[in-house]
Coordinates of C-alpha atoms in Angstrom, one line a residue:
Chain A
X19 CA 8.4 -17.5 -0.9
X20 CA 8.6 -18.7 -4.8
X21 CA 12.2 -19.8 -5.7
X22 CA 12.4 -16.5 -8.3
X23 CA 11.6 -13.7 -5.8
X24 CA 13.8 -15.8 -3.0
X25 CA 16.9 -15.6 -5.7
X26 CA 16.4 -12.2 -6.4
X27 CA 16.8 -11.5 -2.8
X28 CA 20.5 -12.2 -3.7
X29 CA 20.9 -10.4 -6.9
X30 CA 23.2 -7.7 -7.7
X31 CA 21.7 -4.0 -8.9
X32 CA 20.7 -5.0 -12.8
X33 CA 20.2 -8.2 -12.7
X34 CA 17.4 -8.9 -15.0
X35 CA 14.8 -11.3 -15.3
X36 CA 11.7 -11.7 -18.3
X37 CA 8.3 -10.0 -17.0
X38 CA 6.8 -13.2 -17.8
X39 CA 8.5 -15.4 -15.4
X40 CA 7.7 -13.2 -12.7
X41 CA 4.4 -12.4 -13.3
X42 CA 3.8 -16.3 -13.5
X43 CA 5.1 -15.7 -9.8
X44 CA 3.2 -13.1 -8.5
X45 CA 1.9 -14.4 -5.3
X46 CA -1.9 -13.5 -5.5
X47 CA -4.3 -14.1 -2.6
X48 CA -7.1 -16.4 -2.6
X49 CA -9.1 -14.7 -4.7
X50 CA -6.4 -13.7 -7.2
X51 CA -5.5 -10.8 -6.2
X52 CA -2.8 -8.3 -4.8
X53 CA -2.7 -5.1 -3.3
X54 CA -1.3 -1.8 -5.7
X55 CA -0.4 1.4 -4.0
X56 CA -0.7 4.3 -6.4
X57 CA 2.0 7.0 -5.7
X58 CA 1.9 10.4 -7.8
X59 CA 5.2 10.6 -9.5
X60 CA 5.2 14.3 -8.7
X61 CA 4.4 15.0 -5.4
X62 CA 5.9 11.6 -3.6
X63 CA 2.2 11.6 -2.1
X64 CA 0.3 8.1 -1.6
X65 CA -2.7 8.4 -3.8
X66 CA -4.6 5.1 -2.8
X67 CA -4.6 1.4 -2.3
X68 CA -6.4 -0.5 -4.7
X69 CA -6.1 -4.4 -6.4
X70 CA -5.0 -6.1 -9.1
X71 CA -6.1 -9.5 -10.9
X72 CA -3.4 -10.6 -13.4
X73 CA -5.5 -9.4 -16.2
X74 CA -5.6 -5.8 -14.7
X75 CA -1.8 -5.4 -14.2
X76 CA -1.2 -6.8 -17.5
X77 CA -3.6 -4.1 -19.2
X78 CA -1.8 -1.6 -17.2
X79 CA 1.7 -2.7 -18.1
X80 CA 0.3 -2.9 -21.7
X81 CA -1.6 0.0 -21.9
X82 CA 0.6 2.6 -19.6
X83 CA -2.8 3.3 -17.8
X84 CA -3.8 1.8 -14.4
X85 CA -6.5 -0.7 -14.5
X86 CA -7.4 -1.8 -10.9
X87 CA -10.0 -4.8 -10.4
X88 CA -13.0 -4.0 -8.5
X89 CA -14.1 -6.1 -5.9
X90 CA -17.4 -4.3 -5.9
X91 CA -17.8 -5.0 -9.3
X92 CA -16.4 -7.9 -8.9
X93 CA -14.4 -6.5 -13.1
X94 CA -11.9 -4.7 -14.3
X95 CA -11.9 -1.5 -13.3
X96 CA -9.8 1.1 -15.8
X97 CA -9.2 4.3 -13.0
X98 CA -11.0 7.5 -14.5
X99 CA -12.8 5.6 -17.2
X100 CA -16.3 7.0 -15.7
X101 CA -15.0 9.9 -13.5
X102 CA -11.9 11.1 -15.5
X103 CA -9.6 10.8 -13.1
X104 CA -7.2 8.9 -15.1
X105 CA -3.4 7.4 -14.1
X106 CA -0.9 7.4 -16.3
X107 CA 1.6 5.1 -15.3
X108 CA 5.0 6.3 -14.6
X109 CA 6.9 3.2 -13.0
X110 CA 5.8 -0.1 -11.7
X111 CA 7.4 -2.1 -9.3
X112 CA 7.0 -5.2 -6.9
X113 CA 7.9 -5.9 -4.2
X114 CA 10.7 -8.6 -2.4
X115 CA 8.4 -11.1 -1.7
X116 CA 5.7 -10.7 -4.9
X117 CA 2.9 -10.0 -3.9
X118 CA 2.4 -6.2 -3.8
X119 CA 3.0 -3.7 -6.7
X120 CA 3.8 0.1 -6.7
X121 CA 2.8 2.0 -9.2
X122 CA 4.4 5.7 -10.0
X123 CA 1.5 7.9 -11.6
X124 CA 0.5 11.3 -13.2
X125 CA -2.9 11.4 -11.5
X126 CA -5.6 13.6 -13.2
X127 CA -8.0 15.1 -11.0
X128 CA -8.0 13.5 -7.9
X129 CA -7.7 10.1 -7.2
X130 CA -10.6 9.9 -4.6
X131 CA -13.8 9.3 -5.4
X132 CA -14.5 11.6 -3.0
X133 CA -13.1 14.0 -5.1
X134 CA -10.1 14.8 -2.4
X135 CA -6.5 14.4 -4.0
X136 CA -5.8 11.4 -2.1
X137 CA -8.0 8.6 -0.4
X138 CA -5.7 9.2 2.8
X139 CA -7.5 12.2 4.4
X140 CA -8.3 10.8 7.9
X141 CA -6.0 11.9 10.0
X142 CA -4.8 10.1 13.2
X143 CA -4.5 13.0 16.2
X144 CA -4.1 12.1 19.7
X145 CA -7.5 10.3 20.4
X146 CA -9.4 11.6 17.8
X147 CA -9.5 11.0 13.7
X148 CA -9.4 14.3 11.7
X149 CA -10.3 15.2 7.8
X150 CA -8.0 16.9 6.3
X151 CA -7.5 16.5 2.6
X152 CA -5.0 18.9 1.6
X153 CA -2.2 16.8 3.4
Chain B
X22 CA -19.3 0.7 3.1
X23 CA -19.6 1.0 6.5
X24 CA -21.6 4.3 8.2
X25 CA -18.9 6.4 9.6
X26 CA -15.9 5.9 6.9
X27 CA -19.9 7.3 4.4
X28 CA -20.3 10.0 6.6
X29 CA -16.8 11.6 6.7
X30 CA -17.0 11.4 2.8
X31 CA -18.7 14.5 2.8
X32 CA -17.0 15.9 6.1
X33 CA -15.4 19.3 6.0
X34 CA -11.7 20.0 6.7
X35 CA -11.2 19.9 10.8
X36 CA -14.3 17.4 11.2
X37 CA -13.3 14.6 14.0
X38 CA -14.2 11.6 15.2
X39 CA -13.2 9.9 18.3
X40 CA -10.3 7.3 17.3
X41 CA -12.0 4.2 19.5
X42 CA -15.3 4.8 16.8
X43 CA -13.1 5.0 13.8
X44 CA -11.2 1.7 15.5
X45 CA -14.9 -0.1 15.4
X46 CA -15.6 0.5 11.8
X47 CA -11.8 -0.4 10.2
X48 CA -13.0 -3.0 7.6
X49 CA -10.3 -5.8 8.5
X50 CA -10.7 -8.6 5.6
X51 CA -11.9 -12.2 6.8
X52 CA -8.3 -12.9 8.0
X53 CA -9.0 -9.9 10.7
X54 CA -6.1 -8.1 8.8
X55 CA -5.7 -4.4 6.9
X56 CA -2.6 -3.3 4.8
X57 CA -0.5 -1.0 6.1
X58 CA 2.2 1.0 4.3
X59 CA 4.9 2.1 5.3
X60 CA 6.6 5.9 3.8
X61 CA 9.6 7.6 5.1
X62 CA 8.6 10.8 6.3
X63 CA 12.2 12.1 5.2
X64 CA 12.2 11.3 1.7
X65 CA 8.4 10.2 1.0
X66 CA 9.7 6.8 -0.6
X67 CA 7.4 3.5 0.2
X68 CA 9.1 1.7 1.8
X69 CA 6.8 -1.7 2.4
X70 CA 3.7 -3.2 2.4
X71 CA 2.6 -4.9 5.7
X72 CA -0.7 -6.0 7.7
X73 CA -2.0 -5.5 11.0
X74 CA -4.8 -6.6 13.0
X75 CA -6.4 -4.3 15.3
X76 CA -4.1 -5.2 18.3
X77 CA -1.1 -4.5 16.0
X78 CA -2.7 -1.2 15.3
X79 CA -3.8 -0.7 18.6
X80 CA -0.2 -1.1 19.8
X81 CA 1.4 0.8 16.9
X82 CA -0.7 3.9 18.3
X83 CA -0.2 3.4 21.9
X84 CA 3.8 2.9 21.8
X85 CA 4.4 5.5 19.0
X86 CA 6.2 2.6 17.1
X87 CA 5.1 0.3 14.2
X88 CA 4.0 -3.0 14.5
X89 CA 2.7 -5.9 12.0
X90 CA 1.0 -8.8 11.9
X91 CA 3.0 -11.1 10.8
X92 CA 1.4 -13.7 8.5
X93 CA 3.8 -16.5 8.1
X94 CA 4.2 -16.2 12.1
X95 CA 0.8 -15.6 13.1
X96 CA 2.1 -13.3 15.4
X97 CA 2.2 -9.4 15.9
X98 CA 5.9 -8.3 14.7
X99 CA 7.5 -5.7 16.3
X100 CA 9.4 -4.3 13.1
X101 CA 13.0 -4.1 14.1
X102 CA 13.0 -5.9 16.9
X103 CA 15.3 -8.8 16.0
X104 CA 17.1 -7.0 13.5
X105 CA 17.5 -3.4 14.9
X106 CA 15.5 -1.6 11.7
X107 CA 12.7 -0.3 13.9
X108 CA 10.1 2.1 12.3
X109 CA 9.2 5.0 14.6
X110 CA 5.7 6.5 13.9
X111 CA 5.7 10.2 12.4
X112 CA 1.5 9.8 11.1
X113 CA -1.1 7.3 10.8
X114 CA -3.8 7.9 8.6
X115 CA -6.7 5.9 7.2
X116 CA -8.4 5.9 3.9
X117 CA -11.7 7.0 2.8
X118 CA -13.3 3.6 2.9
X119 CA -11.6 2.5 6.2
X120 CA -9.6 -0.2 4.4
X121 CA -5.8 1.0 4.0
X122 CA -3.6 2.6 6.7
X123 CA -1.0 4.7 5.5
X124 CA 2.2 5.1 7.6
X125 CA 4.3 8.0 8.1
X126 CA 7.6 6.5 9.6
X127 CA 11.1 7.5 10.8
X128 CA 12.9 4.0 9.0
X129 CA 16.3 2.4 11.5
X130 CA 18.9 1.2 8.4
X131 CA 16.8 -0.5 6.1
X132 CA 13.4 -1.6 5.4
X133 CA 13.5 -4.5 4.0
X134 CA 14.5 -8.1 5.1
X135 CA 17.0 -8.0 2.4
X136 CA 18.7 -5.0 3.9
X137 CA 18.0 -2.7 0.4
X138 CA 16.2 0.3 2.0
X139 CA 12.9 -0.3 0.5
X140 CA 11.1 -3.7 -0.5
X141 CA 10.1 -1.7 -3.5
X142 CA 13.2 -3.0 -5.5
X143 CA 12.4 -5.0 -9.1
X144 CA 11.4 -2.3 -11.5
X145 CA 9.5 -3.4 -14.6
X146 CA 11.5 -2.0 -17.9
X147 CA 10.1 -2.9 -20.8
X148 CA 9.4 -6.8 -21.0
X149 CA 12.0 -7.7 -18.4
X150 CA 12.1 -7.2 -14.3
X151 CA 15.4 -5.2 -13.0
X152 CA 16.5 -5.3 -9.9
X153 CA 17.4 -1.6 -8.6
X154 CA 17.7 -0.9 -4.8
X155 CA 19.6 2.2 -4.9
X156 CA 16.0 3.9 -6.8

């Protein structure tokens, strides 16, 4: 773990550091990226999982709107920019170890590109996987 | 995107799937892993980010309790079982592109390593990092 994230481990409720010393510690994977959960600020509900180059969660912390990077596209990928389906961002956090971010947001539409209000329909019951999108 | 995960995109409400074919299709990344999140079903906070390979999620179904891959051990991680904090397993559901599994989870004391109750603690305000567990 990077020496900032290891002494924060130890810090008292708010402590601050600059968001440019921790972003410069933002533990990225091997191809530069980290993991974002997108949780609507309303409901509590876990929208999706999506990812993050540096340059996407600064244009999100700059611009208050999520941009995720698409490893389809293999770009940046501003959420809703196409569909709609926009998030506003509401909070951001990270976590104890740096190297995934949470992001609190007012969803518009739903956040699937299935057009379901969250990518987390597939339901786990008994032996069998069930659809169910309004849960 | 694999041909089951395309074919439940359109799937009504109350379509299923047999677990073991849903099991086959999980896209695990080259590392043979998947994030998992964890959310308390009491209070619908995230709690943490973690992986699993399929024998981690494998087991997590079977015993009804959550376990990990861990990374730094290279060994499944039976989440509270050195320190107590176990996570017992309310829901398990996967996302649309079979990428993400989302945890439902009865949380023992605290989450995190740290002992706050989530890892989810450094809050971004303004151009500085705080450091929040109570939130």
């Amino acid at each position: 773990m990077s020496g900032l994230f290891k002494q924060l481990e130890a810090a008292d409720d708010g402590a601050r550091v600059d968001l440019e010393s921790i972003l410069s510690e933002i533990k990225f994977n091997a191809d530069g990226l980290v993991p974002a959960i997108a949780q609507a600020a309303d409901s509590g509900k876990v929208l999706m999982l999506a990812w993050m180059n540096i340059d996407a969660l600064r244009e999100t912390i700059q611009s208050g709107r999520v941009c995720y990077f698409s490893r389809s596209r293999n770009a940046l990928w501003r959420k809703g920019e196409t569909s709609g389906h926009t998030q506003l961002l509401v909070s951001l956090r990270i976590d104890c170890d740096g190297d995934t971010i949470l992001l609190e947001v007012e969803q518009a539409g739903p956040a699937c590109h299935t057009n379901r209000p969250s990518c987390f329909y597939l339901h786990l019951k008994g032996d069998s996987v069930e659809v169910r999108a309004g849960v």
